[in-house]
XYZ file of C-alpha atoms in Angstrom:
468
model
C 12.234 -9.849 43.145
C 15.599 -11.022 41.703
C 13.767 -13.131 39.318
C 11.985 -10.082 38.048
C 15.182 -8.027 37.865
C 16.877 -10.792 35.800
C 14.001 -11.221 33.575
C 13.808 -7.401 32.937
C 17.665 -7.331 32.303
C 17.389 -10.298 29.876
C 14.597 -8.553 28.086
C 16.798 -5.449 27.754
C 19.668 -7.318 26.314
C 17.567 -9.116 23.826
C 16.212 -5.728 22.695
C 19.677 -4.279 22.343
C 20.870 -7.377 20.267
C 17.803 -7.242 18.020
C 18.222 -3.319 17.452
C 21.970 -4.034 16.910
C 21.169 -6.605 14.278
C 18.820 -4.237 12.418
C 21.675 -1.627 12.148
C 24.180 -4.380 11.370
C 22.143 -5.536 8.416
C 21.835 -2.219 6.925
C 25.619 -1.340 7.434
C 26.564 -4.945 6.005
C 24.768 -3.886 2.804
C 27.138 -1.080 2.478
C 30.125 -3.204 3.489
C 29.322 -5.905 0.875
C 28.649 -3.468 -1.956
C 31.910 -1.506 -1.228
C 33.904 -4.710 -1.376
C 32.291 -5.690 -4.716
C 33.205 -2.352 -6.120
C 36.677 -2.629 -4.850
C 36.460 0.156 -2.523
C 38.647 0.411 0.651
C 36.673 -0.328 3.956
C 38.475 1.114 6.902
C 35.920 0.632 9.683
C 32.636 -1.220 10.376
C 30.978 0.176 13.448
C 27.778 -0.440 15.401
C 27.073 2.439 17.591
C 28.480 5.889 18.067
C 30.857 7.580 20.667
C 33.787 5.993 22.554
C 34.874 2.455 21.462
C 34.280 -0.305 23.808
C 35.428 -3.289 21.515
C 37.448 -3.269 18.407
C 39.318 -5.851 16.313
C 41.069 -5.578 12.963
C 40.387 -8.350 10.451
C 41.577 -8.338 6.920
C 42.339 -4.663 7.079
C 38.963 -3.764 8.464
C 38.568 -2.574 12.137
C 35.287 -4.207 13.349
C 34.148 -2.082 16.390
C 31.249 -1.678 18.871
C 30.892 1.781 20.223
C 29.161 2.982 23.560
C 25.928 4.674 22.248
C 23.750 1.943 20.492
C 22.062 4.747 18.266
C 23.096 3.382 14.766
C 26.121 2.731 13.015
C 28.449 3.280 9.871
C 30.872 1.880 7.475
C 33.840 4.228 6.877
C 34.757 4.264 3.255
C 37.565 6.921 2.506
C 36.762 6.995 -1.259
C 33.076 8.179 -0.698
C 32.080 11.523 0.364
C 33.837 12.775 3.534
C 32.015 12.251 6.739
C 34.463 13.002 9.470
C 31.725 14.518 11.640
C 30.331 10.983 12.227
C 32.947 8.485 11.265
C 36.247 10.143 12.251
C 39.329 11.087 10.157
C 40.449 8.405 7.857
C 43.821 6.698 8.336
C 47.019 8.322 6.927
C 47.490 5.385 4.703
C 44.186 6.021 3.030
C 44.326 9.900 2.460
C 45.648 9.515 -1.113
C 43.184 6.893 -2.467
C 41.569 7.714 -5.860
C 37.768 8.622 -5.349
C 35.208 6.013 -6.097
C 33.274 6.420 -9.436
C 29.589 7.887 -9.275
C 28.402 4.361 -10.164
C 30.234 2.706 -7.347
C 29.114 5.341 -4.826
C 25.512 4.942 -6.045
C 25.695 1.166 -5.746
C 27.311 1.206 -2.236
C 24.873 3.758 -0.971
C 21.803 1.980 -2.445
C 23.034 -1.457 -0.881
C 22.208 -0.198 2.711
C 18.435 0.387 2.182
C 18.234 -2.698 -0.005
C 19.644 -4.826 2.911
C 17.175 -3.260 5.289
C 14.429 -3.976 2.896
C 15.543 -7.568 2.532
C 15.690 -8.151 6.294
C 12.178 -6.595 6.425
C 10.997 -8.988 3.849
C 12.562 -11.910 5.808
C 10.948 -10.825 8.955
C 7.569 -10.620 7.044
C 7.926 -14.145 5.882
C 8.637 -14.985 9.586
C 5.352 -13.339 10.510
C 3.492 -15.082 7.577
C 4.651 -18.538 8.826
C 4.457 -18.012 12.664
C 1.554 -15.593 12.642
C 0.941 -12.679 14.947
C -1.762 -11.929 17.619
C -4.383 -9.615 16.291
C -7.115 -7.628 17.902
C -10.239 -8.791 16.001
C -12.398 -5.900 17.311
C -10.217 -3.784 14.732
C -11.842 -5.654 11.757
C -14.827 -3.206 11.938
C -15.390 0.296 10.753
C -18.537 0.780 12.951
C -18.339 3.434 15.570
C -18.987 1.965 18.995
C -19.268 5.265 21.125
C -18.746 8.934 20.768
C -17.289 11.009 23.517
C -19.709 13.756 24.796
C -18.893 17.266 23.674
C -16.331 16.048 21.119
C -15.950 17.202 17.595
C -17.834 14.084 16.485
C -20.515 14.570 19.066
C -21.015 18.130 17.892
C -21.208 17.026 14.248
C -24.029 14.688 14.949
C -22.211 11.371 14.640
C -23.828 8.569 16.497
C -22.766 5.253 17.844
C -23.489 2.549 15.404
C -22.789 4.681 12.338
C -20.638 2.751 9.993
C -17.666 4.645 8.307
C -17.745 4.142 4.571
C -15.108 6.861 3.580
C -12.765 9.333 5.237
C -11.776 12.218 2.812
C -13.063 9.946 -0.036
C -10.748 7.014 0.997
C -12.600 3.792 1.982
C -11.048 2.089 5.248
C -10.901 -1.507 5.626
C -10.562 -1.762 9.415
C -10.334 0.282 12.516
C -6.630 0.366 13.091
C -3.314 -1.072 12.408
C -3.060 -0.208 8.601
C -2.134 3.194 6.860
C -5.572 3.570 5.564
C -7.443 2.397 8.674
C -10.006 4.598 10.611
C -7.582 5.774 13.315
C -4.534 6.184 11.061
C -6.499 8.099 8.465
C -7.542 10.712 11.256
C -4.195 10.971 12.961
C -2.356 11.324 9.825
C -4.818 13.514 7.849
C -3.609 16.404 6.041
C -6.811 18.519 5.635
C -8.006 21.045 8.143
C -11.295 19.235 8.380
C -12.288 15.644 7.757
C -15.108 14.505 5.404
C -16.783 11.362 6.715
C -19.278 9.210 4.787
C -21.404 7.176 7.196
C -23.916 4.355 6.816
C -26.729 5.006 9.351
C -28.547 1.946 10.289
C -28.387 0.640 6.687
C -31.219 3.067 5.786
C -29.494 6.339 4.737
C -25.913 7.553 3.756
C -24.964 10.549 5.852
C -21.932 12.895 4.979
C -20.481 14.812 7.885
C -17.537 17.268 7.798
C -15.782 17.442 11.182
C -13.179 19.838 12.359
C -10.737 17.757 14.571
C -9.144 18.996 17.849
C -5.820 18.310 19.516
C -5.703 15.684 22.234
C -3.571 16.206 25.149
C -3.406 12.526 25.861
C -1.960 12.132 22.354
C 0.527 14.924 22.575
C -1.602 17.162 20.342
C -2.479 14.756 17.754
C -5.900 15.386 16.088
C -8.962 13.478 17.490
C -12.629 13.282 16.620
C -13.817 11.624 19.721
C -14.586 8.114 18.707
C -11.139 6.700 17.898
C -10.737 4.653 21.023
C -14.320 2.861 20.524
C -14.821 0.466 17.687
C -17.931 -1.374 17.909
C -17.685 -4.175 20.551
C -20.073 -6.290 22.373
C -20.609 -5.543 26.049
C -19.984 -9.267 27.030
C -19.892 -9.950 30.736
C -16.707 -11.997 31.669
C -17.035 -11.849 35.501
C -19.640 -10.532 37.965
C -18.378 -8.980 41.152
C -19.831 -10.625 44.217
C -22.166 -8.533 46.233
C -22.492 -6.022 43.465
C -25.726 -4.611 41.768
C -25.215 -6.826 38.855
C -24.899 -10.012 40.863
C -27.777 -9.128 43.075
C -29.992 -8.808 39.831
C -28.895 -12.164 38.557
C -26.688 -11.119 35.715
C -24.256 -14.022 34.898
C -20.908 -14.320 33.052
C -21.391 -14.941 29.428
C -24.417 -12.698 29.063
C -24.401 -9.598 26.751
C -25.828 -6.280 27.600
C -27.829 -5.181 24.659
C -29.214 -1.761 25.622
C -29.377 0.739 28.452
C -32.494 2.982 29.012
C -33.571 1.991 25.500
C -30.292 2.864 23.781
C -28.460 0.119 21.987
C -25.016 -0.488 23.313
C -22.341 -0.610 20.684
C -19.389 -0.519 23.150
C -18.906 -1.155 26.764
C -18.073 2.622 27.063
C -21.808 3.334 26.774
C -22.433 1.488 29.948
C -19.741 3.366 31.739
C -21.210 6.699 30.506
C -24.650 5.645 31.613
C -23.387 4.747 35.103
C -21.384 8.000 35.498
C -24.583 10.033 34.452
C -25.740 10.088 37.937
C -29.000 8.320 37.483
C -30.054 6.216 40.486
C -31.797 3.520 38.377
C -30.772 2.258 34.904
C -32.626 -0.225 32.823
C -30.704 -2.861 30.924
C -31.806 -5.340 28.426
C -29.690 -8.518 28.791
C -29.175 -11.358 26.432
C -28.140 -14.951 27.341
C -26.136 -17.356 25.284
C -29.331 -18.793 23.692
C -30.524 -15.449 22.529
C -33.277 -15.055 25.269
C -33.585 -11.552 26.471
C -34.688 -9.920 29.583
C -35.005 -6.597 31.183
C -32.979 -5.997 34.335
C -33.114 -2.755 36.507
C -29.810 -1.834 38.158
C -28.902 0.720 40.724
C -25.285 1.717 40.402
C -23.309 1.943 43.587
C -19.981 3.216 44.940
C -17.692 0.289 46.002
C -16.235 0.534 49.458
C -12.657 0.738 47.834
C -13.490 2.909 44.896
C -14.309 6.421 44.274
C -16.640 5.950 41.121
C -19.904 4.328 40.784
C -20.262 1.072 39.151
C -22.557 -1.926 38.552
C -20.022 -4.709 39.381
C -19.236 -6.501 36.194
C -15.898 -7.138 34.352
C -16.106 -7.054 30.425
C -14.732 -9.762 28.440
C -11.504 -8.598 26.753
C -11.222 -8.027 23.080
C -10.657 -11.340 21.124
C -7.110 -12.063 20.079
C -6.592 -14.467 17.088
C -3.506 -15.451 15.207
C -3.587 -14.061 11.855
C -0.884 -14.462 8.942
C -0.748 -11.322 6.619
C 1.176 -11.907 3.488
C 4.584 -10.585 3.225
C 3.333 -8.130 0.458
C 0.705 -6.813 2.814
C 3.234 -6.223 5.574
C 5.806 -4.474 3.480
C 3.221 -2.465 1.632
C 1.468 -1.345 4.834
C 4.884 -0.446 6.333
C 5.868 1.483 3.519
C 2.514 3.235 3.124
C 2.765 4.195 6.909
C 6.121 5.855 6.404
C 4.960 7.774 3.289
C 1.776 9.084 5.042
C 3.580 9.997 8.106
C 6.271 12.067 5.989
C 3.240 13.684 4.154
C 1.737 14.626 7.460
C 4.942 15.999 8.719
C 5.188 18.593 5.898
C 1.622 19.462 5.875
C 0.753 22.749 7.488
C -2.870 21.566 8.385
C -1.685 18.332 10.015
C -1.152 18.042 13.771
C 1.829 15.614 13.194
C 5.123 16.905 14.450
C 8.687 16.071 15.612
C 7.347 15.256 19.021
C 5.337 12.398 17.557
C 8.324 10.581 16.053
C 10.570 7.938 17.706
C 14.133 7.684 17.644
C 16.469 4.824 18.877
C 15.323 5.253 22.437
C 11.636 5.047 21.675
C 12.260 2.138 19.302
C 14.290 0.517 21.924
C 11.473 0.980 24.531
C 8.933 -0.349 22.076
C 11.109 -3.634 21.565
C 11.285 -4.146 25.210
C 7.422 -3.750 25.673
C 6.743 -6.069 22.787
C 9.277 -8.670 23.983
C 7.435 -8.819 27.308
C 4.018 -9.178 25.518
C 4.676 -11.631 22.720
C 7.972 -12.263 20.803
C 5.918 -12.647 17.503
C 4.932 -8.865 17.803
C 8.711 -8.106 17.794
C 9.056 -9.891 14.567
C 6.036 -7.962 12.951
C 7.427 -4.597 14.499
C 10.935 -5.550 12.835
C 9.053 -5.411 9.432
C 7.842 -1.754 10.061
C 11.371 -0.742 11.534
C 13.428 -2.070 8.649
C 11.103 -0.786 5.889
C 11.291 2.547 7.742
C 15.015 2.355 7.733
C 15.096 1.652 4.044
C 12.801 4.300 2.986
C 13.980 7.001 5.321
C 17.805 6.474 4.244
C 16.872 7.084 0.712
C 15.689 10.546 1.429
C 18.043 13.012 -0.635
C 19.507 14.602 2.513
C 23.263 14.906 2.785
C 24.770 12.388 5.305
C 21.979 9.923 4.607
C 22.334 7.213 1.817
C 19.949 9.266 -0.490
C 22.294 12.295 -0.018
C 25.168 10.211 -1.276
C 23.225 9.128 -4.267
C 22.186 12.782 -5.043
C 25.689 13.929 -4.905
C 26.948 10.994 -7.043
C 24.287 11.821 -9.748
C 25.295 15.452 -9.836
C 28.831 14.209 -10.260
C 27.770 11.923 -13.204
C 25.885 14.737 -14.918
C 28.717 17.217 -14.489
C 31.259 14.567 -15.425
C 33.667 15.705 -12.820
C 33.836 15.616 -9.140
C 32.284 18.009 -6.707
C 34.818 20.096 -4.885
C 35.935 18.213 -1.646
C 35.561 21.318 0.600
C 32.010 22.092 -0.703
C 30.864 18.612 -0.085
C 32.466 18.563 3.349
C 30.908 21.891 4.477
C 27.530 20.672 3.293
C 27.960 17.320 5.098
C 29.076 19.083 8.196
C 26.197 21.412 8.258
C 23.631 18.485 7.910
C 25.552 16.519 10.558
C 24.793 19.444 12.932
C 21.077 19.812 11.850
C 20.498 15.918 12.032
C 22.277 15.865 15.456
C 19.885 18.557 16.748
C 16.861 16.833 15.223
C 17.955 13.400 16.800
C 18.474 15.159 20.211
C 15.033 16.588 19.828
C 13.342 13.342 18.860
C 15.308 11.584 21.855
C 14.101 14.279 24.366
C 10.397 13.764 23.382
C 11.051 9.970 23.575
C 12.281 10.357 27.096
C 9.228 12.618 27.874
C 6.801 9.977 26.588
C 8.474 7.250 28.528
C 8.490 9.177 31.686
C 4.718 10.028 31.454
C 4.118 6.364 31.004
C 6.249 5.468 34.003
C 4.588 8.248 36.093
C 1.126 7.145 35.102
C -0.625 5.459 38.155
C -1.208 1.837 37.507
C -4.689 0.701 37.151
C -5.845 -0.990 40.376
C -6.090 -4.751 40.021
C -7.997 -4.921 43.422
C -11.636 -6.194 42.897
C -14.407 -3.778 44.073
C -15.879 -4.524 47.332
C -19.572 -3.703 47.829
C -21.485 -2.975 51.100
C -23.800 -5.874 51.889
C -27.317 -5.474 50.941
C -29.733 -4.570 53.728
C -31.503 -7.699 54.958
C -35.181 -7.948 53.981
C -37.485 -7.844 57.062
């Protein structure tokens, strides 16, 4: 137990350091640019709230604060931001304001530093590789939930998706234009699918998505969880129906009751249908097929009926996407998410976003799975930080750039009181937004923690009656 505690504690510390480095890189961009422009830097801070460590070096106070939720570089000659950074020191109150050009350069340097770190991480992924679910290479539907929007629209397992709202998906998930992302981040009230059915006809279907409680209200059609995947047997449970019928590991279930199996979910649905006898076509490694009748049974230690097989998990391969692909994909995901957020027909809302708490929880999870996934996630995180900070919102870097452009056009400074009032109002708005996102992050984490863990205990079947 103590070993597990230390492992978890170590993982949490590493995640905090990684998150801190992401923030530090962004803020260092501002720091470097400010120094290049000859601006006074009063404070370089990681985190907000009470100070837990601070040291003055070369006139700059370097500090770490209690709440690891971001950071800032205090520049008295930029727009006032006392709501976040605190009041400047008395010795800096009468400094001349920075020129619009210096302000723009300094504000822009933070997002550029984040982008540079994202590109560096992308090169790391390109060199080291990243584990990738090879099932996601397909765009063929493996299963359609009964009574779902897709089922009502007549979509069938085996249909290959050629286009979603006129855009061609290249894979199932993991890219901005993939099947799952195109559905979740869609901005139309209905979704137009172009399908290849058995290679014989092209079918066009219009589907009205419905909110999914499991996905916090995000839209679903009813096939997103089921890309086409072979029903390949990995293990056969001793004493179960499959074992008694002679099914062996490595064999593939091709069809059940005359219907082709495009995903193991089809077998589960057939077993749960209540039929006492199912007829499977099974194929061995040499391509030989045979018909096997099976009678689903309820295991002694389970409530549901089953046939007693464990499916081979999805194949993972190490892939090496180019830095350009990774950065482009991350940027595309940000823009599609922002577009969905402001679209009245989209189901995407604030409750689906992640703040520092959600990001930190994700980092911990990925560290426990494979450190290379952390590097891949860091590309997405830093590109997000770069793009979002360029939004023309006061308090963000884009807001500083906007104010500076207005100053440059007017050829005179904006009134300090006006800027301060606008900044203060947006500090309050962003703080409320931030708290709302954190609240939803905490609810999401709590739901995952409260969810009962799947049983790892193997099913136990009653012994078959002896033949007389």
